[in-house]
Short mmCIF file of C-alpha atoms in Angstrom, two decimals:
data_model
loop_
_atom_site.label_atom_id
_atom_site.label_comp_id
_atom_site.label_asym_id
_atom_site.label_seq_id
_atom_site.Cartn_x
_atom_site.Cartn_y
_atom_site.Cartn_z
CA UNK H 24 -28.53 9.95 3.21
CA UNK H 25 -30.55 8.31 5.90
CA UNK H 26 -29.91 7.84 9.56
CA UNK H 27 -28.98 4.36 10.72
CA UNK H 28 -29.76 2.80 14.04
CA UNK H 29 -26.14 2.46 15.13
CA UNK H 30 -23.72 4.83 13.43
CA UNK H 31 -20.85 4.19 15.80
CA UNK H 32 -18.11 1.68 15.00
CA UNK H 33 -17.30 -1.10 17.42
CA UNK H 34 -14.59 -0.06 19.87
CA UNK H 35 -11.22 -1.76 20.02
CA UNK H 36 -10.86 -4.64 17.61
CA UNK H 37 -14.49 -5.70 17.87
CA UNK H 38 -14.88 -4.68 14.23
CA UNK H 39 -13.28 -8.05 13.47
CA UNK H 40 -15.26 -10.12 15.99
CA UNK H 41 -17.87 -12.41 14.35
CA UNK H 42 -21.43 -11.15 14.47
CA UNK H 43 -24.66 -12.49 13.00
CA UNK H 44 -23.85 -11.30 9.48
CA UNK H 45 -20.33 -12.75 9.72
CA UNK H 46 -21.64 -16.19 10.70
CA UNK H 47 -24.14 -16.04 7.83
CA UNK H 48 -21.38 -15.24 5.35
CA UNK H 49 -19.28 -18.09 6.76
CA UNK H 50 -22.21 -20.42 6.09
CA UNK H 51 -22.51 -19.14 2.53
CA UNK H 52 -18.78 -19.62 1.97
CA UNK H 53 -18.90 -23.19 3.28
CA UNK H 54 -21.91 -23.99 1.09
CA UNK H 55 -20.13 -22.64 -2.00
CA UNK H 56 -17.01 -24.70 -1.29
CA UNK H 57 -19.14 -27.83 -0.92
CA UNK H 58 -21.10 -27.01 -4.11
CA UNK H 59 -18.06 -26.42 -6.33
CA UNK H 60 -16.27 -29.42 -4.84
CA UNK H 61 -19.24 -31.62 -5.77
CA UNK H 62 -19.41 -30.22 -9.31
CA UNK H 63 -15.71 -30.47 -10.18
CA UNK H 64 -12.86 -32.41 -8.59
CA UNK H 65 -10.42 -29.65 -9.62
CA UNK H 66 -11.76 -27.17 -7.06
CA UNK H 67 -10.30 -28.57 -3.82
CA UNK H 68 -6.72 -28.43 -5.04
CA UNK H 69 -3.65 -26.47 -4.04
CA UNK H 70 -3.54 -24.81 -7.45
CA UNK H 71 -7.06 -23.42 -7.03
CA UNK H 72 -6.44 -21.98 -3.59
CA UNK H 73 -3.07 -20.60 -4.67
CA UNK H 74 -4.83 -18.85 -7.56
CA UNK H 75 -7.44 -17.43 -5.16
CA UNK H 76 -4.70 -16.21 -2.81
CA UNK H 77 -2.91 -14.35 -5.60
CA UNK H 78 -6.05 -12.89 -7.22
CA UNK H 79 -7.90 -11.83 -4.07
CA UNK H 80 -5.56 -8.96 -3.00
CA UNK H 81 -6.20 -6.86 -6.13
CA UNK H 82 -9.95 -6.92 -5.62
CA UNK H 83 -9.54 -6.66 -1.86
CA UNK H 84 -7.42 -3.50 -1.94
CA UNK H 85 -9.80 -1.80 -4.37
CA UNK H 86 -12.73 -2.81 -2.17
CA UNK H 87 -11.07 -1.21 0.85
CA UNK H 88 -10.65 1.92 -1.28
CA UNK H 89 -14.38 1.84 -2.02
CA UNK H 90 -15.45 1.02 1.54
CA UNK H 91 -14.45 4.23 3.32
CA UNK H 92 -16.27 6.58 0.89
CA UNK H 93 -19.37 4.38 1.22
CA UNK H 94 -19.20 4.58 5.02
CA UNK H 95 -19.17 8.37 4.77
CA UNK H 96 -22.29 8.32 2.60
CA UNK H 97 -20.34 8.85 -0.63
CA UNK H 98 -18.88 6.79 -3.46
CA UNK H 99 -15.66 6.62 -5.47
CA UNK H 100 -16.25 5.45 -9.02
CA UNK H 101 -12.66 6.27 -9.95
CA UNK H 102 -10.96 3.55 -7.86
CA UNK H 103 -9.69 1.43 -10.75
CA UNK H 104 -8.42 4.35 -12.82
CA UNK H 105 -6.81 5.94 -9.76
CA UNK H 106 -5.01 2.63 -9.18
CA UNK H 107 -3.86 2.43 -12.78
CA UNK H 108 -2.69 6.06 -12.83
CA UNK H 109 -0.58 5.40 -9.72
CA UNK H 110 0.74 2.26 -11.39
CA UNK H 111 1.69 4.33 -14.42
CA UNK H 112 3.59 6.78 -12.21
CA UNK H 113 5.55 3.83 -10.81
CA UNK H 114 6.14 2.42 -14.30
CA UNK H 115 7.32 5.74 -15.74
CA UNK H 116 9.71 6.24 -12.82
CA UNK H 117 11.25 2.80 -13.33
CA UNK H 118 11.45 3.35 -17.09
CA UNK H 119 13.29 6.62 -16.50
CA UNK H 120 15.89 4.77 -14.40
CA UNK H 121 16.40 1.90 -16.83
CA UNK H 122 13.26 -0.25 -16.71
CA UNK H 123 14.15 -3.83 -15.83
CA UNK H 124 17.64 -2.68 -14.84
CA UNK H 125 16.39 -0.08 -12.35
CA UNK H 126 17.86 -0.47 -8.88
CA UNK H 127 16.26 -0.72 -5.47
CA UNK H 128 16.53 3.04 -4.92
CA UNK H 129 14.59 3.73 -8.12
CA UNK H 130 11.97 1.16 -7.10
CA UNK H 131 11.48 2.79 -3.68
CA UNK H 132 11.25 6.22 -5.31
CA UNK H 133 8.67 4.91 -7.77
CA UNK H 134 6.57 3.41 -4.96
CA UNK H 135 6.68 6.67 -2.97
CA UNK H 136 5.68 8.71 -6.04
CA UNK H 137 2.89 6.24 -6.81
CA UNK H 138 1.53 6.60 -3.27
CA UNK H 139 1.77 10.39 -3.49
CA UNK H 140 -0.06 10.42 -6.82
CA UNK H 141 -2.86 8.29 -5.38
CA UNK H 142 -3.14 10.59 -2.37
CA UNK H 143 -3.16 13.65 -4.66
CA UNK H 144 -5.95 12.22 -6.81
CA UNK H 145 -7.94 11.42 -3.67
CA UNK H 146 -7.29 14.87 -2.23
CA UNK H 147 -8.51 16.57 -5.41
CA UNK H 148 -11.65 14.45 -5.51
CA UNK H 149 -12.29 14.99 -1.80
CA UNK H 150 -11.79 18.74 -2.10
CA UNK H 151 -14.30 18.88 -4.95
CA UNK H 152 -16.88 16.97 -2.91
CA UNK H 153 -16.20 18.83 0.35
CA UNK H 154 -15.80 22.41 -0.85
CA UNK H 155 -18.12 22.62 -3.87
CA UNK H 156 -20.94 20.44 -2.57
CA UNK H 157 -20.81 18.28 -5.71
CA UNK H 158 -22.46 14.88 -5.33
CA UNK H 159 -19.82 12.13 -4.87
CA UNK H 160 -21.28 10.12 -7.75
CA UNK H 161 -20.94 13.01 -10.19
CA UNK H 162 -17.55 14.13 -8.87
CA UNK H 163 -16.03 10.64 -8.94
CA UNK H 164 -17.56 9.94 -12.36
CA UNK H 165 -15.92 13.11 -13.69
CA UNK H 166 -12.62 12.07 -12.09
CA UNK H 167 -12.93 8.60 -13.63
CA UNK H 168 -13.46 10.04 -17.11
CA UNK H 169 -10.59 12.50 -16.63
CA UNK H 170 -8.12 9.85 -15.45
CA UNK H 171 -9.11 7.44 -18.20
CA UNK H 172 -8.73 10.07 -20.91
CA UNK H 173 -5.44 11.35 -19.50
CA UNK H 174 -4.03 7.84 -19.17
CA UNK H 175 -5.06 6.86 -22.68
CA UNK H 176 -3.52 10.05 -24.05
CA UNK H 177 -0.21 9.62 -22.24
CA UNK H 178 0.15 5.92 -23.10
CA UNK H 179 -1.48 6.09 -26.55
CA UNK H 180 -3.74 3.27 -25.42
CA UNK H 181 -0.82 0.92 -24.86
CA UNK H 182 0.88 -0.53 -21.81
CA UNK H 183 4.14 0.11 -19.98
CA UNK H 184 6.14 -2.99 -19.08
CA UNK H 185 9.61 -4.21 -18.20
CA UNK H 186 10.10 -3.93 -14.44
CA UNK H 187 12.98 -5.04 -12.18
CA UNK H 188 12.77 -8.48 -10.53
CA UNK H 189 12.24 -6.91 -7.08
CA UNK H 190 8.91 -5.44 -8.17
CA UNK H 191 7.82 -8.65 -9.88
CA UNK H 192 8.63 -10.51 -6.65
CA UNK H 193 6.32 -8.14 -4.81
CA UNK H 194 3.37 -9.36 -6.85
CA UNK H 195 4.33 -12.96 -7.56
CA UNK H 196 6.55 -14.00 -4.67
CA UNK H 197 5.79 -15.80 -1.43
CA UNK H 198 6.97 -15.61 2.19
CA UNK H 199 6.88 -18.96 4.00
CA UNK H 200 4.46 -20.17 1.34
CA UNK H 201 2.10 -17.20 1.73
CA UNK H 202 1.74 -14.92 -1.34
CA UNK H 203 3.26 -11.49 -0.77
CA UNK H 204 0.14 -9.68 -2.16
CA UNK H 205 -1.99 -11.52 0.41
CA UNK H 206 0.30 -10.31 3.20
CA UNK H 207 -0.03 -6.75 1.87
CA UNK H 208 -3.83 -7.10 1.90
CA UNK H 209 -3.75 -8.42 5.49
CA UNK H 210 -1.69 -5.42 6.63
CA UNK H 211 -4.08 -3.02 4.87
CA UNK H 212 -7.13 -4.71 6.41
CA UNK H 213 -5.57 -4.32 9.87
CA UNK H 214 -4.77 -0.67 9.10
CA UNK H 215 -8.35 0.02 7.98
CA UNK H 216 -9.70 -1.68 11.12
CA UNK H 217 -7.37 0.45 13.25
CA UNK H 218 -8.44 3.69 11.55
CA UNK H 219 -12.15 2.92 11.70
CA UNK H 220 -12.26 1.65 15.28
CA UNK H 221 -9.46 3.45 17.11
CA UNK H 222 -9.22 6.94 15.67
CA UNK H 223 -11.27 10.11 15.84
CA UNK H 224 -11.29 10.23 12.05
CA UNK H 225 -12.89 6.79 11.88
CA UNK H 226 -15.57 7.77 14.37
CA UNK H 227 -16.22 10.97 12.40
CA UNK H 228 -16.60 8.98 9.18
CA UNK H 229 -19.33 6.84 10.74
CA UNK H 230 -21.02 9.93 12.18
CA UNK H 231 -20.90 11.72 8.83
CA UNK H 232 -22.44 8.78 7.01
CA UNK H 233 -25.14 8.38 9.64
CA UNK H 234 -26.24 12.01 10.04
CA UNK H 235 -24.24 14.80 8.38
CA UNK H 236 -26.29 17.59 9.99
CA UNK H 237 -25.79 16.27 13.51
CA UNK H 238 -22.09 15.79 12.72
CA UNK H 239 -21.80 19.42 11.64
CA UNK H 240 -23.58 20.66 14.78
CA UNK H 241 -21.28 18.55 16.98
CA UNK H 242 -18.31 20.63 15.85
CA UNK H 243 -16.71 18.16 13.45
CA UNK H 244 -14.96 19.76 10.47
CA UNK H 245 -16.94 17.95 7.77
CA UNK H 246 -14.82 19.34 4.95
CA UNK H 247 -11.65 17.99 6.50
CA UNK H 248 -13.22 14.60 7.16
CA UNK H 249 -14.56 14.31 3.60
CA UNK H 250 -11.21 15.28 2.15
CA UNK H 251 -9.39 12.70 4.29
CA UNK H 252 -11.92 10.03 3.29
CA UNK H 253 -10.93 10.37 -0.35
CA UNK H 254 -7.23 10.79 0.44
CA UNK H 255 -7.32 7.44 2.24
CA UNK H 256 -9.26 5.94 -0.65
CA UNK H 257 -6.67 7.29 -3.10
CA UNK H 258 -3.80 5.87 -1.06
CA UNK H 259 -5.41 2.43 -1.04
CA UNK H 260 -5.95 2.73 -4.80
CA UNK H 261 -2.24 3.45 -5.18
CA UNK H 262 -1.34 0.32 -3.20
CA UNK H 263 -3.68 -1.68 -5.43
CA UNK H 264 -2.04 -0.14 -8.50
CA UNK H 265 1.43 -1.13 -7.27
CA UNK H 266 0.29 -4.70 -6.58
CA UNK H 267 -1.38 -4.99 -10.00
CA UNK H 268 1.71 -3.62 -11.76
CA UNK H 269 3.93 -6.11 -9.96
CA UNK H 270 1.62 -9.06 -10.64
CA UNK H 271 1.04 -8.38 -14.33
CA UNK H 272 4.56 -6.98 -14.91
CA UNK H 273 2.88 -4.23 -16.93
CA UNK H 274 0.52 -1.29 -16.47
CA UNK H 275 -2.36 -0.27 -18.69
CA UNK H 276 -5.12 2.27 -18.09
CA UNK H 277 -7.84 -0.36 -18.40
CA UNK H 278 -6.37 -2.95 -16.03
CA UNK H 279 -8.97 -4.18 -13.55
CA UNK H 280 -11.76 -2.05 -15.03
CA UNK H 281 -14.27 -4.84 -14.39
CA UNK H 282 -13.43 -4.73 -10.66
CA UNK H 283 -15.51 -1.58 -10.11
CA UNK H 284 -18.85 -3.39 -9.98
CA UNK H 285 -17.42 -6.16 -7.80
CA UNK H 286 -15.97 -3.73 -5.23
CA UNK H 287 -19.43 -2.21 -4.73
CA UNK H 288 -20.96 -5.68 -4.60
CA UNK H 289 -18.42 -6.85 -2.01
CA UNK H 290 -19.19 -3.87 0.23
CA UNK H 291 -22.96 -4.38 0.00
CA UNK H 292 -22.65 -8.14 0.50
CA UNK H 293 -20.47 -7.37 3.53
CA UNK H 294 -23.34 -5.34 5.04
CA UNK H 295 -21.95 -1.86 4.40
CA UNK H 296 -24.91 0.51 4.35
CA UNK H 297 -25.13 2.14 0.87
CA UNK H 298 -26.31 5.35 2.54
CA UNK H 299 -23.35 5.38 4.93
CA UNK H 300 -22.94 5.16 8.68
CA UNK H 301 -22.69 1.40 9.15
CA UNK H 302 -20.30 -1.35 8.07
CA UNK H 303 -17.53 -3.52 9.48
CA UNK H 304 -14.30 -4.72 7.96
CA UNK H 305 -14.71 -8.40 8.91
CA UNK H 306 -17.88 -9.11 6.90
CA UNK H 307 -16.45 -7.21 3.92
CA UNK H 308 -13.35 -9.43 3.89
CA UNK H 309 -15.56 -12.51 4.05
CA UNK H 310 -17.67 -11.17 1.18
CA UNK H 311 -14.47 -10.73 -0.84
CA UNK H 312 -13.51 -14.36 -0.27
CA UNK H 313 -17.00 -15.49 -1.27
CA UNK H 314 -16.92 -13.52 -4.52
CA UNK H 315 -13.42 -14.76 -5.35
CA UNK H 316 -14.49 -18.36 -4.69
CA UNK H 317 -17.47 -17.87 -7.01
CA UNK H 318 -15.22 -16.38 -9.70
CA UNK H 319 -12.66 -19.18 -9.44
CA UNK H 320 -15.37 -21.84 -9.43
CA UNK H 321 -16.97 -20.40 -12.55
CA UNK H 322 -13.58 -20.29 -14.28
CA UNK H 323 -13.01 -23.97 -13.51
CA UNK H 324 -16.42 -24.75 -15.00
CA UNK H 325 -15.48 -22.88 -18.17
CA UNK H 326 -18.23 -20.30 -17.76
CA UNK H 327 -18.32 -17.51 -20.33
CA UNK H 328 -16.97 -14.22 -18.93
CA UNK H 329 -20.08 -12.33 -20.05
CA UNK H 330 -22.30 -14.76 -18.13
CA UNK H 331 -20.10 -14.27 -15.06
CA UNK H 332 -20.51 -10.49 -15.35
CA UNK H 333 -24.28 -10.92 -15.60
CA UNK H 334 -24.11 -13.07 -12.46
CA UNK H 335 -22.33 -10.29 -10.52
CA UNK H 336 -25.08 -7.86 -11.50
CA UNK H 337 -27.76 -10.38 -10.55
CA UNK H 338 -26.15 -10.94 -7.15
CA UNK H 339 -26.08 -7.16 -6.57
CA UNK H 340 -29.80 -6.88 -7.39
CA UNK H 341 -30.52 -9.85 -5.12
CA UNK H 342 -28.57 -8.31 -2.24
CA UNK H 343 -30.45 -5.02 -2.54
CA UNK H 344 -33.83 -6.78 -2.76
CA UNK H 345 -33.08 -9.01 0.25
CA UNK H 346 -32.00 -5.98 2.30
CA UNK H 347 -35.22 -4.19 1.47
CA UNK H 348 -37.33 -7.20 2.41
CA UNK H 349 -35.37 -7.73 5.64
CA UNK H 350 -35.78 -4.08 6.63
CA UNK H 351 -39.51 -4.23 5.93
CA UNK H 352 -40.44 -7.63 7.27
CA UNK H 353 -37.50 -8.60 9.54
CA UNK H 354 -37.54 -8.71 13.36
CA UNK H 355 -36.66 -5.00 13.70
CA UNK H 356 -39.62 -3.99 11.52
CA UNK H 357 -42.05 -6.00 13.67
CA UNK H 358 -41.08 -4.32 16.93
#
């Protein structure tokens, strides 16, 4: 962990106010829209933007789950499997009460149990990191392997499907033309902004990521903060799992496994410091939109999925290299 120049979050709602990095990302987004529009006339269509609006929330919620551990100087490699395990808890609850014939009460119970399971997974991971001193990469990797193995064992590698229409509506419905999953993502983004900019916990997360020793000497209970970081991450994973279950109308342990790399990429592209202590919600949301536009544009061009995966990795390497060069030769380095 290294100390950053400004570990403190912006007060109020300034975490959403455009800064230099936000304007740069807006320029990149505009350039991508122009590029794909010039290449194919199918890009600037209602169907394309509707597809983006329905696909973005899954990646967005998992990215929010990854963002808070990164801000604290940690990492959560188990985000996708935590989401799927919470989705399985929801699916098993609905199956117990009749599957597609389950009522609203069973659905609400399943959602509550899914959220509790996500929080429990996050609490266990956070307790391991906070109280044993295990490195977050190793601890979350172990949790990822555990959840994957447990899920595969319980489902025999298959999927659980057959949900009531109310749950399917949650993932595929619209309100005044706006997809319900997008509304859920917007509420979660606002909640994350509120926690990070208006609460003592949010301030402590930035402090911890910036300088853990100074945070400890200032009287902050680091163990409590670390545990809450992963509890919040687990809760957001559970919300992502519920949305994915409702959109696919099924749950499988491997759903969204490829999202892990992209969640890290979205955070780095959104200027979240990989060592912790700095990052804002606004640029991360813009980075998500950029990555989703790239993914949708490549799909319209018929690009092979393996090439697209290679592109994500290449973008991640490019982001890290550009950050290093900016830190070494940028205006701050010349002062």
